[in-house]
């Protein structure tokens, strides 16, 4: 072959080039394929995990209720959200909700529930909008139609008419004091929200921002009709229902104060001040036995510890752990990061192997399966002991 002559491409090079080009085109196409895969579209279009803007959307869930109805007896019951699964994505995706409902219908037959109907009431806020329903709560998802190529008929639309309210909602939140929390709700005409006000929320009120609603206090069986700008005080420890009776969607907000948390925070402050006085010698009176653990940072041999003292010590340990992590060296942070990733990949591999084994050989006994899942979910001992819980919040 003459020097400088072009080298002829072989079959392997041609196939590799074709595959590379097809792969790149596929990656460009998938984010825009939502006009084909309509069944996977929710409030945001596109296949989950293949949309370029999937990480710019933030979601929060305020209220999730699962109701089942026996197809033969008509008996109604409720399920704990997330029962029989460790995934939380079913709350946001119609295809996953359909799979979850089908799985629940099969499992409920083991609990003497015949031909169950399953209804989901999922409230979601996307990008700091109002909390609103994502799916039709009156649709039996087990028998509901779903296709990957057709629009999901039981998906509720995003109330984009309320999007301009986001600026006003932010202003309302900033105007509140540190003890008052707020939840913004939007609902469709003809539907209602059934809610329970916890006993800890001693000061809860509902303020109507737009539309017209009827509030039913279940215990007293009294109804109150609210117009735009009206408000009502809600009793703690009781159920109430909010019916949207206007022709247009309604929006309202709950303002509430966790009186139990406020009182507990006040007790924590007093214990912290007492602890500092004893340590610096300004407190001369001896502490009673039930308060001795605040000096030892441990409950020790106390058989009947004061619940407030116990909560105070737990909080102190969490604060110390957070401070320790902030002051950790680069090597310690790297070690913790690698350890965390190791257990994430370890769990993924083990759960995948368990699933494949169950598909091929069948599911083993529940006791064996529980042991295998517990082993897959095992975390590092030190991480499990010192892992601080997520941010505390008060939900209605």
XYZ file of C-alpha atoms in Angstrom:
396
model
C 0.000 0.000 0.000
C 1.472 3.405 -0.991
C 2.624 5.677 1.840
C -0.071 8.210 2.819
C -2.912 6.212 1.271
C -6.202 6.327 3.201
C -6.843 3.307 5.379
C -10.019 1.455 4.480
C -12.524 1.245 7.344
C -13.391 -2.214 8.533
C -16.799 -3.587 9.512
C -16.147 -3.058 13.222
C -15.300 0.626 12.722
C -18.426 1.160 10.602
C -20.689 -0.534 13.147
C -19.084 1.465 15.970
C -19.643 4.747 14.113
C -23.271 3.853 13.366
C -23.916 2.903 16.988
C -22.305 6.119 18.272
C -24.362 8.300 15.933
C -27.607 6.472 16.805
C -26.863 6.737 20.520
C -26.216 10.494 20.303
C -29.401 11.022 18.273
C -31.368 8.988 20.808
C -30.097 11.132 23.676
C -31.115 14.270 21.789
C -34.534 12.817 20.979
C -35.622 11.339 24.333
C -36.112 14.672 26.166
C -38.492 15.754 23.395
C -40.339 12.435 22.999
C -43.232 13.455 25.262
C -45.507 13.870 22.229
C -45.212 10.079 21.806
C -45.030 8.866 25.432
C -48.046 10.896 26.590
C -48.836 8.452 29.378
C -45.656 9.431 31.205
C -46.460 13.140 31.134
C -47.660 14.633 34.385
C -47.359 18.320 35.247
C -43.985 18.268 33.510
C -43.557 16.626 30.125
C -41.056 13.948 29.234
C -39.881 10.572 30.428
C -38.735 10.709 34.042
C -34.933 10.642 34.093
C -34.571 11.653 30.430
C -35.831 15.236 30.644
C -33.084 17.846 30.735
C -35.097 20.021 33.119
C -36.022 17.284 35.612
C -33.758 18.714 38.342
C -35.146 22.252 38.168
C -38.532 21.194 39.547
C -39.013 20.919 43.309
C -41.960 19.063 44.819
C -43.361 18.809 48.327
C -46.171 16.537 49.540
C -48.492 17.765 52.248
C -51.230 15.164 52.302
C -51.496 11.604 50.945
C -54.454 9.309 51.602
C -55.053 5.788 50.250
C -58.594 4.434 50.481
C -59.675 0.898 49.559
C -63.179 -0.494 49.132
C -64.142 -4.147 49.155
C -65.840 -4.900 45.840
C -68.211 -7.442 47.428
C -69.071 -6.089 50.873
C -68.530 -2.388 50.230
C -66.378 -2.124 53.358
C -64.082 0.918 53.295
C -60.617 1.061 54.837
C -57.432 3.080 54.693
C -53.810 2.159 54.065
C -50.657 3.742 55.364
C -49.086 5.640 52.411
C -46.099 3.697 51.146
C -47.160 0.358 52.619
C -45.526 -2.656 50.921
C -42.978 -0.449 49.134
C -39.866 1.556 49.900
C -40.211 3.857 46.897
C -41.779 7.314 47.091
C -41.850 8.123 43.386
C -45.325 6.665 42.880
C -46.724 9.881 44.394
C -45.602 11.898 41.343
C -45.927 9.545 38.360
C -49.121 8.085 36.925
C -47.431 4.963 35.548
C -45.883 4.145 38.925
C -49.172 4.837 40.709
C -50.920 2.390 38.385
C -48.307 -0.284 39.139
C -48.545 0.395 42.862
C -52.355 0.146 42.821
C -52.198 -3.143 40.902
C -49.698 -4.526 43.417
C -51.883 -3.429 46.352
C -54.961 -5.067 44.825
C -53.128 -8.396 44.697
C -51.792 -8.090 48.234
C -55.117 -7.047 49.760
C -56.619 -10.356 48.667
C -54.428 -11.942 51.364
C -56.284 -9.824 53.945
C -59.815 -10.958 52.956
C -60.481 -7.950 50.719
C -62.237 -9.116 47.545
C -61.880 -7.258 44.246
C -60.569 -4.123 45.969
C -61.076 -0.632 44.586
C -58.206 1.710 45.470
C -58.368 5.507 45.487
C -55.451 7.914 45.949
C -55.689 11.481 47.229
C -52.221 12.958 46.631
C -51.545 16.653 47.317
C -48.413 18.119 45.741
C -46.819 21.539 45.424
C -44.446 22.080 42.515
C -42.005 24.974 42.493
C -43.562 26.713 45.536
C -47.097 26.791 44.141
C -50.255 25.931 46.076
C -50.681 22.395 47.342
C -53.201 20.752 45.008
C -54.409 17.345 43.916
C -52.343 15.512 41.339
C -54.792 12.660 40.632
C -58.570 12.364 40.643
C -59.474 11.066 44.134
C -62.761 9.549 42.827
C -61.086 7.252 40.283
C -60.432 3.601 41.079
C -56.811 3.350 39.932
C -56.921 -0.466 39.820
C -59.439 -0.403 36.974
C -58.476 2.994 35.566
C -57.193 3.062 32.004
C -53.560 3.913 31.429
C -51.483 3.738 28.253
C -47.915 4.899 27.635
C -49.042 6.521 24.367
C -52.228 8.300 25.492
C -52.886 11.114 27.926
C -53.781 9.929 31.431
C -57.485 10.773 31.885
C -57.424 10.729 35.706
C -54.556 13.220 36.002
C -55.691 16.585 37.408
C -54.321 19.651 35.605
C -51.867 22.039 37.207
C -53.711 25.192 38.301
C -51.502 27.568 36.372
C -54.009 30.411 36.863
C -52.722 30.622 40.432
C -49.050 30.821 39.393
C -48.943 34.639 39.795
C -49.801 34.094 43.468
C -46.325 32.701 44.182
C -44.895 36.159 44.811
C -47.732 36.967 47.190
C -47.330 33.627 48.981
C -43.669 34.412 49.589
C -44.608 37.810 51.006
C -47.147 36.198 53.358
C -44.572 33.685 54.609
C -42.029 36.445 55.274
C -44.583 38.468 57.248
C -45.169 35.659 59.774
C -43.310 35.258 63.052
C -40.991 32.323 63.764
C -43.679 30.358 65.595
C -46.410 30.562 62.952
C -46.432 28.184 59.984
C -48.530 28.325 56.843
C -49.817 25.865 54.241
C -51.344 27.081 50.962
C -54.096 24.940 49.395
C -55.883 25.060 46.026
C -58.763 22.771 45.091
C -61.137 22.059 42.231
C -64.902 22.768 42.198
C -66.997 19.883 43.484
C -64.169 18.324 45.505
C -63.390 18.597 49.193
C -60.430 18.207 51.531
C -60.868 16.134 54.687
C -58.276 17.175 57.240
C -57.411 16.555 60.877
C -55.957 19.252 63.095
C -53.481 17.714 65.521
C -53.914 18.275 69.242
C -50.499 19.951 69.225
C -51.735 22.719 66.924
C -53.642 24.764 69.472
C -54.044 27.845 67.278
C -55.171 26.905 63.744
C -57.194 29.063 61.371
C -58.296 28.825 57.745
C -58.200 31.968 55.561
C -59.973 31.996 52.179
C -57.956 33.755 49.472
C -60.160 33.160 46.424
C -63.402 31.396 45.527
C -66.064 30.142 47.916
C -65.858 27.194 50.325
C -68.007 25.517 52.957
C -66.213 24.283 56.076
C -67.824 21.389 57.938
C -66.665 20.669 61.494
C -67.385 16.944 61.725
C -67.742 16.594 65.504
C -70.268 19.413 65.944
C -71.857 18.823 62.499
C -71.865 22.543 61.795
C -71.210 24.181 58.420
C -69.664 27.582 57.757
C -69.650 29.255 54.337
C -66.641 31.465 53.626
C -66.341 34.156 50.995
C -63.119 35.679 49.713
C -61.270 37.300 52.630
C -63.142 35.379 55.387
C -61.441 33.211 57.983
C -62.447 30.649 60.589
C -60.799 29.219 63.702
C -60.562 25.423 63.643
C -60.728 23.231 66.774
C -57.673 21.129 67.582
C -57.994 17.361 67.797
C -60.948 17.208 65.382
C -61.683 16.498 61.730
C -63.070 19.064 59.339
C -63.953 19.139 55.640
C -63.442 22.002 53.205
C -65.834 21.882 50.219
C -65.145 24.051 47.174
C -68.616 25.281 46.184
C -67.653 28.039 43.749
C -67.694 27.531 39.974
C -63.960 28.239 39.837
C -61.109 26.643 41.810
C -60.644 27.923 45.342
C -57.453 28.727 47.193
C -56.983 29.178 50.916
C -54.320 28.923 53.569
C -53.924 27.345 56.984
C -52.161 29.394 59.642
C -51.170 27.390 62.698
C -48.904 27.406 65.722
C -47.541 24.211 67.231
C -48.248 25.129 70.849
C -46.678 21.896 72.115
C -43.450 22.608 70.245
C -43.408 26.204 71.496
C -43.783 25.024 75.108
C -41.091 22.371 74.578
C -38.694 24.952 73.115
C -39.314 27.161 76.147
C -38.438 24.249 78.447
C -35.277 23.566 76.425
C -34.199 27.186 76.859
C -34.728 26.994 80.616
C -32.757 23.736 80.862
C -29.908 25.200 78.814
C -29.773 28.302 81.028
C -29.843 26.142 84.165
C -27.062 23.958 82.805
C -24.861 26.974 82.060
C -25.480 28.437 85.546
C -24.453 25.197 87.240
C -21.337 24.887 85.060
C -20.153 28.446 85.717
C -21.005 28.280 89.439
C -23.759 30.913 89.580
C -26.362 28.295 90.555
C -25.801 27.296 94.172
C -28.899 25.202 94.781
C -28.433 21.464 94.143
C -30.291 20.057 91.162
C -33.121 17.589 91.763
C -32.363 13.987 90.728
C -34.532 14.150 87.594
C -32.437 17.065 86.255
C -29.010 15.574 86.997
C -28.691 14.017 83.495
C -28.414 17.484 81.884
C -24.978 17.840 83.519
C -23.800 14.344 82.602
C -25.084 14.423 78.987
C -26.468 10.974 79.638
C -29.502 9.388 81.240
C -27.159 7.062 83.121
C -29.002 4.680 85.419
C -32.171 6.747 85.543
C -35.091 4.334 85.420
C -37.792 6.958 84.930
C -36.255 9.825 83.019
C -38.189 13.035 82.564
C -39.444 13.119 78.917
C -38.417 16.764 78.538
C -34.920 16.042 79.846
C -34.627 13.033 77.549
C -35.677 15.121 74.536
C -33.249 17.858 75.578
C -30.324 15.417 75.695
C -31.244 13.959 72.293
C -31.297 17.428 70.804
C -27.952 18.290 72.374
C -26.384 15.184 70.867
C -27.773 16.071 67.428
C -26.387 19.600 67.703
C -22.985 18.285 68.754
C -22.979 15.824 65.847
C -23.802 18.579 63.361
C -21.028 20.716 64.805
C -18.602 17.818 64.585
C -19.429 17.316 60.921
C -18.990 21.005 60.166
C -15.514 20.891 61.711
C -14.544 17.605 60.051
C -11.348 17.491 58.028
C -11.322 16.926 54.285
C -10.186 13.338 54.798
C -13.057 12.642 57.222
C -15.599 14.132 54.842
C -14.222 12.080 51.958
C -14.369 8.927 54.056
C -17.979 9.605 55.037
C -18.924 10.345 51.406
C -17.341 7.120 50.135
C -18.911 5.099 52.930
C -22.351 6.526 52.162
C -21.985 5.780 48.430
C -20.767 2.271 49.191
C -23.917 1.420 51.130
C -26.112 3.018 48.443
C -24.600 0.846 45.686
C -24.527 -2.165 47.991
C -28.259 -1.850 48.630
C -28.986 -1.362 44.911
C -27.096 -4.507 43.932
C -28.610 -6.636 46.679
C -32.175 -5.466 46.015
C -31.712 -6.057 42.276
C -30.429 -9.587 42.886
C -33.343 -10.319 45.247
C -35.851 -9.073 42.652
C -34.313 -11.123 39.836
C -34.204 -14.207 42.064
C -37.901 -13.745 42.920
C -38.845 -13.394 39.254
C -36.990 -16.558 38.240
C -37.485 -18.828 41.259
C -40.525 -17.308 42.912
C -40.863 -15.361 46.139
C -39.610 -17.086 49.311
C -41.346 -16.957 52.671
C -42.076 -13.523 54.129
C -39.713 -14.127 57.049
C -36.805 -14.949 54.716
C -37.636 -12.005 52.475
C -37.767 -9.673 55.471
C -34.323 -10.848 56.604
C -32.870 -10.352 53.123
C -34.329 -6.838 52.803
C -33.087 -5.928 56.289
C -29.604 -7.114 55.326
C -29.754 -5.061 52.118
C -30.838 -1.974 54.068
C -28.053 -2.349 56.621
C -26.039 0.804 57.163
C -22.720 1.423 58.764
C -23.119 1.178 62.541
C -21.521 4.530 63.252
C -23.556 6.242 60.559
C -26.797 4.725 61.854
C -26.131 5.863 65.410
C -25.080 9.433 64.630
C -27.265 10.192 61.613
C -29.286 13.264 62.554
C -32.948 13.203 61.595
C -34.366 15.466 58.936
C -35.781 18.871 59.709
C -38.665 18.794 62.111
C -41.931 20.237 60.899
C -45.525 20.411 62.019
C -48.122 19.046 59.618
C -51.836 19.462 59.876
